[in-house]
Coordinates of C-alpha atoms in Angstrom, one line a residue:
Chain U
M982 CA -147.6 332.9 109.8
L983 CA -151.1 332.0 110.6
F984 CA -152.1 328.7 109.1
R985 CA -155.4 326.9 109.0
Q986 CA -156.4 323.6 107.4
L987 CA -160.0 323.7 106.2
F988 CA -162.1 320.9 104.9
E989 CA -165.0 320.6 102.4
P990 CA -166.7 317.3 103.0
D991 CA -168.6 316.6 99.8
S992 CA -165.4 316.4 97.7
S993 CA -163.2 315.7 100.7
T994 CA -161.1 318.7 99.7
Y995 CA -158.6 320.5 102.0
S996 CA -158.2 324.2 101.5
Y997 CA -155.4 326.0 103.3
L998 CA -155.4 329.5 104.7
V999 CA -151.9 331.1 105.0
A1000 CA -151.6 334.6 106.4
C1001 CA -148.8 337.0 107.0
P1002 CA -149.2 338.6 110.4
E1003 CA -146.9 341.5 109.6
T1004 CA -148.8 342.7 106.5
G1005 CA -152.2 341.1 107.0
E1006 CA -152.0 339.7 103.5
C1007 CA -153.4 336.2 103.1
A1008 CA -154.2 333.5 100.6
I1009 CA -156.4 330.4 100.4
I1010 CA -154.9 327.5 98.5
D1011 CA -157.5 325.5 96.6
P1012 CA -160.7 327.1 97.9
V1013 CA -164.0 325.3 97.2
L1014 CA -167.2 326.9 96.1
D1015 CA -169.3 325.0 98.5
T1016 CA -167.4 326.4 101.5
V1017 CA -166.9 330.0 100.5
E1018 CA -169.2 331.2 103.3
R1019 CA -167.2 329.2 105.8
D1020 CA -164.0 330.6 104.4
L1021 CA -165.3 334.1 104.8
S1022 CA -166.2 333.4 108.4
V1023 CA -162.7 332.1 109.2
L1024 CA -161.2 335.2 107.6
Q1025 CA -163.5 337.4 109.6
A1026 CA -162.7 335.6 112.8
H1027 CA -159.1 336.4 112.2
N1028 CA -159.7 339.9 111.1
L1029 CA -158.2 339.1 107.7
K1030 CA -159.1 340.4 104.2
L1031 CA -158.4 337.8 101.5
T1032 CA -155.6 338.9 99.2
Y1033 CA -155.3 335.9 96.9
T1034 CA -156.8 332.5 96.0
I1035 CA -154.3 330.1 94.6
D1036 CA -155.3 326.9 92.8
T1037 CA -153.0 324.0 92.2
H1038 CA -154.7 322.9 89.0
I1039 CA -158.0 322.8 87.2
H1040 CA -159.9 320.5 89.5
A1041 CA -162.3 317.9 88.2
D1042 CA -164.0 316.9 91.5
H1043 CA -165.2 320.2 92.8
L1044 CA -165.8 323.8 91.7
S1045 CA -163.1 326.3 92.8
G1046 CA -164.1 329.0 95.2
A1047 CA -161.7 331.5 93.4
R1048 CA -164.3 333.4 91.3
R1049 CA -166.8 333.8 94.1
L1050 CA -164.2 334.8 96.7
K1051 CA -163.0 337.4 94.3
G1052 CA -166.5 338.7 93.9
L1053 CA -167.2 338.7 97.7
A1054 CA -163.8 339.5 99.2
G1055 CA -161.9 341.2 96.4
S1056 CA -159.2 338.6 96.2
K1057 CA -157.0 338.2 93.2
I1058 CA -157.1 334.8 91.4
A1059 CA -153.8 333.0 91.0
Y1060 CA -153.4 329.8 88.8
P1061 CA -150.5 328.1 87.2
A1062 CA -149.5 330.5 84.4
I1063 CA -149.3 327.5 82.0
D1064 CA -153.1 327.2 82.3
E1065 CA -153.4 330.5 80.5
L1066 CA -156.8 331.1 82.1
P1067 CA -158.3 334.5 81.0
C1068 CA -160.1 334.6 84.3
A1069 CA -156.9 334.5 86.4
D1070 CA -155.3 337.7 87.6
I1071 CA -151.9 336.1 88.4
G1072 CA -149.9 333.3 86.7
L1073 CA -147.6 331.3 88.9
Q1074 CA -144.6 329.3 87.7
E1075 CA -141.7 327.4 89.1
G1076 CA -138.7 329.5 89.6
E1077 CA -140.7 332.6 90.4
V1078 CA -141.3 333.1 94.1
F1079 CA -144.8 334.4 94.8
K1080 CA -145.1 336.6 97.9
I1081 CA -148.1 336.7 100.2
G1082 CA -146.9 339.6 102.4
N1083 CA -143.6 338.3 103.7
I1084 CA -144.5 334.6 103.1
E1085 CA -142.6 333.2 100.1
L1086 CA -144.5 330.6 98.1
H1087 CA -142.5 328.5 95.7
P1088 CA -144.5 326.9 92.8
L1089 CA -143.3 323.5 91.7
F1090 CA -144.3 322.3 88.3
T1091 CA -145.6 318.8 89.0
P1092 CA -147.6 317.5 86.0
G1093 CA -149.0 314.0 85.8
H1094 CA -152.4 314.2 87.5
T1095 CA -153.1 317.0 85.0
D1096 CA -150.5 318.3 82.6
H1097 CA -150.4 321.7 84.2
H1098 CA -150.5 320.8 87.9
H1099 CA -148.4 322.9 90.3
A1100 CA -147.7 322.2 94.0
Y1101 CA -146.6 324.9 96.3
L1102 CA -143.8 325.0 98.9
I1103 CA -143.4 327.3 101.9
H1104 CA -140.3 327.3 104.1
T1105 CA -140.9 328.1 107.7
P1106 CA -138.2 328.5 110.4
V1107 CA -138.6 324.8 111.4
H1108 CA -140.4 322.9 108.6
S1109 CA -141.0 323.1 104.9
M1110 CA -144.7 322.8 104.1
L1111 CA -145.6 321.2 100.8
F1112 CA -149.1 321.8 99.5
S1113 CA -149.0 318.8 97.2
G1114 CA -152.4 319.3 95.5
D1115 CA -153.6 316.2 93.7
A1116 CA -150.1 315.0 92.8
L1117 CA -149.2 313.4 96.1
M1118 CA -151.8 312.4 98.7
I1119 CA -151.5 310.5 102.0
D1120 CA -150.9 306.9 101.1
G1121 CA -151.9 307.5 97.5
V1122 CA -151.6 309.8 94.5
G1123 CA -154.0 311.6 92.3
R1124 CA -155.5 309.6 89.5
T1125 CA -154.0 309.8 86.1
D1126 CA -156.8 308.3 83.9
F1127 CA -158.5 311.5 82.7
Q1128 CA -158.0 315.2 81.9
S1129 CA -154.4 315.1 80.5
G1130 CA -153.2 312.7 83.2
D1131 CA -150.1 310.6 82.7
S1132 CA -148.7 308.0 85.1
E1133 CA -145.1 308.2 84.0
T1134 CA -145.1 312.0 84.2
L1135 CA -146.6 311.9 87.7
Y1136 CA -144.0 309.4 88.9
N1137 CA -141.2 311.7 87.7
S1138 CA -142.9 314.7 89.3
I1139 CA -143.2 313.1 92.7
Q1140 CA -139.8 311.4 92.7
Q1141 CA -137.9 314.5 91.4
K1142 CA -139.8 317.4 93.0
F1143 CA -141.2 315.9 96.2
F1144 CA -139.0 313.0 97.3
S1145 CA -135.9 315.1 97.0
L1146 CA -137.3 317.4 99.8
P1147 CA -136.1 316.9 103.4
D1148 CA -137.7 313.9 105.2
E1149 CA -139.4 316.1 107.7
T1150 CA -141.2 318.2 105.1
L1151 CA -144.9 318.5 106.0
V1152 CA -147.2 317.2 103.3
Y1153 CA -150.6 318.8 103.0
P1154 CA -152.7 317.3 100.2
C1155 CA -155.7 318.7 98.4
H1156 CA -157.8 315.7 99.4
D1157 CA -158.1 312.9 101.9
Y1158 CA -161.0 310.4 102.0
E1159 CA -160.2 308.8 105.4
N1160 CA -159.9 311.9 107.7
R1161 CA -156.1 311.9 107.6
H1162 CA -154.8 315.4 107.7
I1163 CA -151.1 315.4 107.3
S1164 CA -148.1 313.4 106.2
S1165 CA -144.4 313.9 105.8
I1166 CA -142.0 313.2 102.9
A1167 CA -140.4 310.4 104.8
Q1168 CA -143.8 308.8 105.5
E1169 CA -144.8 308.9 101.8
K1170 CA -141.4 307.6 100.6
E1171 CA -141.7 304.6 103.0
R1172 CA -145.4 303.6 102.9
N1173 CA -147.3 305.3 100.1
K1174 CA -149.0 302.3 98.6
H1175 CA -148.8 303.6 95.0
I1176 CA -145.3 305.1 94.8
G1177 CA -143.5 304.4 98.1
G1178 CA -140.4 302.3 97.1
K1179 CA -142.0 301.5 93.7
S1180 CA -140.2 301.5 90.4
L1181 CA -141.7 303.4 87.5
E1182 CA -142.9 300.1 85.9
E1183 CA -144.6 299.0 89.2
F1184 CA -146.2 302.5 89.6
V1185 CA -147.6 302.6 86.1
K1186 CA -149.0 299.1 86.5
I1187 CA -150.7 300.1 89.8
M1188 CA -152.2 303.2 88.3
D1189 CA -153.4 301.3 85.2
N1190 CA -155.3 298.9 87.5
L1191 CA -157.0 301.3 90.0
D1192 CA -160.3 300.7 88.3
L1193 CA -161.8 304.0 89.6
P1194 CA -165.4 305.2 88.9
Y1195 CA -166.0 308.1 86.5
P1196 CA -165.6 311.4 88.4
R1197 CA -169.1 312.5 89.3
K1198 CA -168.6 316.2 88.9
I1199 CA -166.0 316.3 86.0
D1200 CA -168.5 317.2 83.3
F1201 CA -169.3 320.5 84.9
A1202 CA -166.3 321.0 87.1
V1203 CA -163.6 321.2 84.4
P1204 CA -165.5 323.7 82.2
G1205 CA -166.5 325.7 85.4
N1206 CA -162.9 325.7 86.8
S1207 CA -161.6 326.7 83.4
E1208 CA -163.4 329.9 84.2
C1209 CA -162.0 329.9 87.8
G1210 CA -165.1 328.4 89.4
Q1211 CA -167.9 329.7 87.3
C1212 CA -171.1 327.8 87.8
P1213 CA -171.7 326.2 84.4
D1214 CA -175.1 325.9 82.7
N1215 CA -175.0 322.1 82.6
I1216 CA -174.7 321.6 86.3
P1217 CA -177.0 318.8 87.6
E1218 CA -179.7 319.9 90.0
K1219 CA -178.3 317.9 92.9
Y1220 CA -175.0 319.9 92.7
Q1221 CA -176.6 323.3 92.3
G1222 CA -176.6 324.2 96.0
P1223 CA -173.5 326.3 96.2
C1224 CA -174.2 327.8 92.8
A1225 CA -177.7 328.8 93.8
R1226 CA -176.6 330.5 97.0
Y1227 CA -175.4 333.7 95.3
D1228 CA -175.7 335.5 92.0
Q1229 CA -172.9 334.6 89.7
G1230 CA -170.0 337.2 89.8
Chain C
M67 CA -134.8 325.7 114.9
L68 CA -133.2 322.6 113.4
F69 CA -135.5 319.5 113.7
R70 CA -134.9 315.9 112.8
Q71 CA -137.1 312.9 113.3
L72 CA -134.9 309.8 114.0
F73 CA -136.0 306.1 114.1
E74 CA -134.9 303.0 116.0
P75 CA -136.3 300.0 114.2
D76 CA -136.1 297.3 116.9
S77 CA -138.5 299.0 119.3
S78 CA -140.0 301.3 116.5
T79 CA -139.1 304.3 118.6
Y80 CA -138.9 307.9 117.3
S81 CA -136.3 310.2 118.8
Y82 CA -136.4 313.9 118.0
L83 CA -133.5 316.2 117.7
V84 CA -134.2 319.9 118.3
A85 CA -131.5 322.4 118.1
C86 CA -131.3 326.2 118.6
P87 CA -129.4 327.7 115.7
E88 CA -128.6 330.9 117.6
T89 CA -126.9 329.2 120.6
G90 CA -126.0 325.8 119.2
E91 CA -127.7 324.1 122.2
C92 CA -129.7 321.0 121.3
A93 CA -131.6 318.2 122.8
I94 CA -132.7 314.7 121.8
I95 CA -136.1 313.7 123.1
D96 CA -136.4 310.0 123.9
P97 CA -133.0 308.8 122.7
V98 CA -132.6 305.0 122.4
L99 CA -129.5 303.1 123.5
D100 CA -129.4 301.1 120.3
T101 CA -129.0 304.2 118.2
V102 CA -126.6 306.3 120.2
E103 CA -123.9 306.0 117.5
R104 CA -126.3 307.1 114.8
D105 CA -127.4 310.0 117.0
L106 CA -123.8 311.0 117.5
S107 CA -123.3 310.9 113.7
V108 CA -126.3 313.1 113.2
L109 CA -125.0 315.6 115.8
Q110 CA -121.6 315.6 114.1
A111 CA -123.1 316.1 110.7
H112 CA -124.8 319.2 111.9
N113 CA -121.8 320.3 114.0
L114 CA -123.8 320.1 117.2
K115 CA -122.7 319.2 120.7
L116 CA -125.6 317.6 122.6
T117 CA -126.7 319.7 125.5
Y118 CA -129.6 317.6 126.9
T119 CA -131.4 314.4 126.6
I120 CA -135.1 314.5 127.6
D121 CA -137.2 311.5 128.3
T122 CA -141.0 311.5 128.4
H123 CA -141.2 308.6 130.8
I124 CA -139.5 305.5 132.1
H125 CA -139.8 303.4 129.0
A126 CA -140.6 299.6 129.2
D127 CA -139.9 298.7 125.5
H128 CA -136.3 300.0 125.0
L129 CA -133.4 301.2 127.0
S130 CA -132.9 305.0 127.0
G131 CA -129.8 306.4 125.4
A132 CA -129.6 309.1 128.0
R133 CA -126.9 307.7 130.2
R134 CA -124.6 306.7 127.4
L135 CA -125.1 310.0 125.5
K136 CA -124.1 311.7 128.8
G137 CA -121.0 309.6 128.9
L138 CA -120.0 310.1 125.3
A139 CA -121.3 313.6 124.5
G140 CA -121.5 315.3 127.9
S141 CA -125.2 316.0 127.7
K142 CA -127.3 316.5 130.8
I143 CA -130.1 314.1 131.5
A144 CA -133.6 315.5 131.9
Y145 CA -136.6 313.4 133.1
P146 CA -139.9 314.3 134.6
A147 CA -139.1 315.7 138.1
I148 CA -141.9 313.5 139.5
D149 CA -139.8 310.4 138.6
E150 CA -137.2 311.5 141.2
L151 CA -134.4 309.6 139.4
P152 CA -131.1 310.0 141.2
C153 CA -129.4 309.6 137.8
A154 CA -131.2 312.6 136.3
D155 CA -129.5 316.1 136.2
I156 CA -132.7 318.0 135.5
G157 CA -136.3 317.5 136.6
L158 CA -139.0 318.8 134.3
Q159 CA -142.5 319.7 135.3
E160 CA -145.6 321.3 133.9
G161 CA -145.7 325.0 134.3
E162 CA -142.0 325.4 134.2
V163 CA -140.6 326.2 130.7
F164 CA -137.4 324.4 129.9
K165 CA -135.1 326.3 127.6
I166 CA -132.9 324.6 124.9
G167 CA -131.0 327.7 123.9
N168 CA -133.9 330.0 122.7
I169 CA -136.3 327.1 122.2
E170 CA -139.0 326.9 124.9
L171 CA -140.1 323.4 125.8
H172 CA -143.4 323.2 127.7
P173 CA -143.8 320.0 129.8
L174 CA -147.3 318.6 130.0
F175 CA -148.1 316.2 132.8
T176 CA -150.0 313.4 131.0
P177 CA -150.2 310.3 133.2
G178 CA -152.1 307.2 132.1
H179 CA -149.6 305.1 130.1
T180 CA -147.4 305.5 133.2
D181 CA -148.3 307.5 136.3
H182 CA -145.5 310.0 135.7
H183 CA -145.6 310.4 131.9
H184 CA -144.9 313.9 130.5
A185 CA -145.3 315.1 126.9
Y186 CA -143.5 318.2 125.6
L187 CA -144.8 321.1 123.5
I188 CA -142.8 323.5 121.4
H189 CA -144.4 326.5 119.7
T190 CA -142.9 327.5 116.4
P191 CA -143.9 330.6 114.4
V192 CA -146.3 328.5 112.4
H193 CA -147.1 325.3 114.2
S194 CA -147.2 323.9 117.7
M195 CA -145.2 320.6 117.9
L196 CA -146.4 318.1 120.4
F197 CA -144.0 315.3 121.4
S198 CA -146.7 313.1 122.7
G199 CA -144.5 310.2 124.0
D200 CA -146.5 307.0 124.6
A201 CA -149.6 308.9 125.7
L202 CA -151.0 309.6 122.2
M203 CA -149.8 307.8 119.1
I204 CA -151.0 307.8 115.5
D205 CA -154.4 306.1 115.4
G206 CA -153.7 304.6 118.8
V207 CA -152.6 305.3 122.4
G208 CA -150.0 303.8 124.7
R209 CA -151.1 300.7 126.5
T210 CA -152.2 301.0 130.1
D211 CA -152.0 297.5 131.3
F212 CA -148.7 297.5 133.1
Q213 CA -146.3 299.8 134.9
S214 CA -148.7 302.1 136.7
G215 CA -150.9 302.5 133.7
D216 CA -154.5 303.5 134.0
S217 CA -157.0 303.9 131.2
E218 CA -159.3 306.5 132.8
T219 CA -156.2 308.7 133.7
L220 CA -154.9 308.4 130.1
Y221 CA -158.3 309.4 128.7
N222 CA -158.4 312.5 130.8
S223 CA -154.8 313.4 129.9
I224 CA -155.4 313.2 126.2
Q225 CA -158.7 314.9 126.3
Q226 CA -157.6 317.7 128.6
K227 CA -154.0 318.3 127.6
F228 CA -153.9 317.3 123.9
F229 CA -157.3 317.6 122.4
S230 CA -157.6 321.2 123.7
L231 CA -154.6 322.2 121.5
P232 CA -155.2 323.8 118.1
D233 CA -156.3 321.4 115.4
E234 CA -153.2 322.0 113.3
T235 CA -150.8 321.1 116.1
L236 CA -148.3 318.6 114.8
V237 CA -148.3 315.3 116.7
Y238 CA -144.9 313.5 117.0
P239 CA -145.3 310.2 118.9
C240 CA -142.6 308.1 120.5
H241 CA -143.5 305.1 118.5
D242 CA -145.1 304.0 115.3
Y243 CA -145.3 300.4 114.1
E244 CA -146.5 301.1 110.6
N245 CA -144.0 303.6 109.3
R246 CA -146.3 306.6 109.9
H247 CA -144.4 309.6 111.0
I248 CA -146.7 312.4 111.9
S249 CA -150.3 313.3 112.7
S250 CA -152.2 316.4 113.8
I251 CA -154.6 317.0 116.7
A252 CA -157.5 317.3 114.3
Q253 CA -156.6 313.9 112.8
E254 CA -156.4 312.1 116.1
K255 CA -159.6 313.7 117.3
E256 CA -161.4 312.5 114.2
R257 CA -160.0 309.1 113.5
N258 CA -157.9 307.7 116.4
K259 CA -159.4 304.2 116.8
H260 CA -159.0 304.1 120.5
I261 CA -160.0 307.6 121.6
G262 CA -161.2 309.6 118.6
G263 CA -164.8 310.5 119.3
K264 CA -165.0 308.0 122.1
S265 CA -166.6 308.4 125.6
L266 CA -164.6 307.5 128.7
E267 CA -166.6 304.3 129.0
E268 CA -166.0 303.3 125.4
F269 CA -162.3 304.0 125.7
V270 CA -161.8 302.0 128.9
K271 CA -163.6 299.1 127.3
I272 CA -161.4 299.3 124.2
M273 CA -158.3 299.4 126.4
D274 CA -159.5 296.5 128.5
N275 CA -159.8 294.3 125.5
L276 CA -156.6 295.1 123.6
D277 CA -155.2 291.6 124.5
L278 CA -151.6 292.7 124.0
P279 CA -148.6 290.4 124.5
Y280 CA -146.3 290.8 127.5
P281 CA -143.7 293.5 126.7
R282 CA -140.6 291.6 125.6
K283 CA -138.0 294.0 127.1
I284 CA -139.9 295.3 130.2
D285 CA -138.1 293.1 132.8
F286 CA -134.8 294.8 132.1
A287 CA -135.9 298.0 130.5
V288 CA -137.8 299.4 133.5
P289 CA -135.0 298.8 136.0
G290 CA -132.4 300.0 133.4
N291 CA -134.3 303.1 132.6
S292 CA -134.8 303.8 136.3
E293 CA -131.1 304.4 136.1
C294 CA -131.4 306.5 132.9
G295 CA -130.6 303.7 130.5
Q296 CA -128.1 301.6 132.5
C297 CA -127.6 298.2 131.1
P298 CA -128.9 295.9 133.8
D299 CA -127.4 292.6 134.9
N300 CA -130.4 290.6 133.9
I301 CA -130.5 291.5 130.2
P302 CA -131.0 288.5 128.0
E303 CA -128.2 287.7 125.6
K304 CA -130.2 288.5 122.5
Y305 CA -130.7 292.1 123.7
Q306 CA -127.1 292.7 124.8
G307 CA -125.9 294.2 121.5
P308 CA -126.1 297.9 122.3
C309 CA -125.0 297.2 125.9
A310 CA -121.9 295.3 124.7
R311 CA -120.8 298.0 122.3
Y312 CA -119.3 300.3 125.0
D313 CA -118.2 300.1 128.6
Q314 CA -120.9 301.3 130.9
G315 CA -120.7 304.9 132.0

């Protein structure tokens, strides 16, 4: 399996390219509109044609690259089935393995950051790789104070679906704001400042007191991502760059 | 390949179990004397018989478990060949692949923390795994102020042998003092506070000013590890615990 971790600096988003060398099929998990051209270059450099984009949830901090990549590369758009997005070609749900060539992707229903959030798990011959989305990040968790978030639900998702995985499981989050790239389940159980070794009550209290600023892109990102990364009409001028670079598909 | 990351808390040392499922052969990289019993339990739990112990260098902060594991489990002791240890059964060197069953271990000569230090690289179908020893740690490097250490040499080892590896290469260090378990080459290139983005001159200055305390176990660990983890005569009473638990092999 070919694997690349890709970064979009404005929203500090990690996208992940996974490709099956036997079939040439490949997917990008959580692509970002701003870096679609970079993603296409990476695909070209590896002589790959994008088969799927796969989102973990309806993001509030960036526009998904799913729609544009479909237009430019012909990829099919996969989202959690529970999102019921008319723009999605494929609905993913826990218990149903999704195949990218010979790679088996296991969706994990992990609500709490949003009520429909899914993480994805791939087992390799040595490691399990957890694409934890915005549920579990490195030394933190996704905020729960907007867009159907709920701290108790997130706590249970992480404890039950993530912290039950083997200690050596590789954790690849959707974001990091301090240039960290990777963690493991053991590391997050031991030292995650929000949830590592914390009770539900402690966690809820921590989340209630994060005092985070209003998400700067949420007002256009959520409606745009509800259409798989459509550039919405109300996008402020300063964020129009990636929307202006192509005609809308 | 079976892989386990194991921890010894007194010296904050990570040991790594790698096992070939096809042949049953396995190795522990950098075993610690204090946790030999735990290591044997892990081996038993996986129905494994230890084939090799493999040290990255002559440690100054803990006694190696190599000699005791040989006595109790029959494993062969591997050290960098350049150490020329009479107690070692196998000498490892860069350019000569060492096989643990079907697993290929690539020694990398990476002096600087000590003049004979070797790291080890294993390529899996998805990732490369770098066992970086005390050369590169998470957000830091091994100290260079004793036991044949040299900052300029360490800088060149890390830049040439590690930072030339693919960004996604998994970094498994010999120690972490803050419960971090894993990093990647990209992460260390970007944010390692000692060497990430630093010039040789900046690195040497940083290393010259670390102002670290005298290593508390060095006076017995270095002579003991020069005999592959023999308990030396001069061991202070407070550190005798693991030495007292068995007769010396």
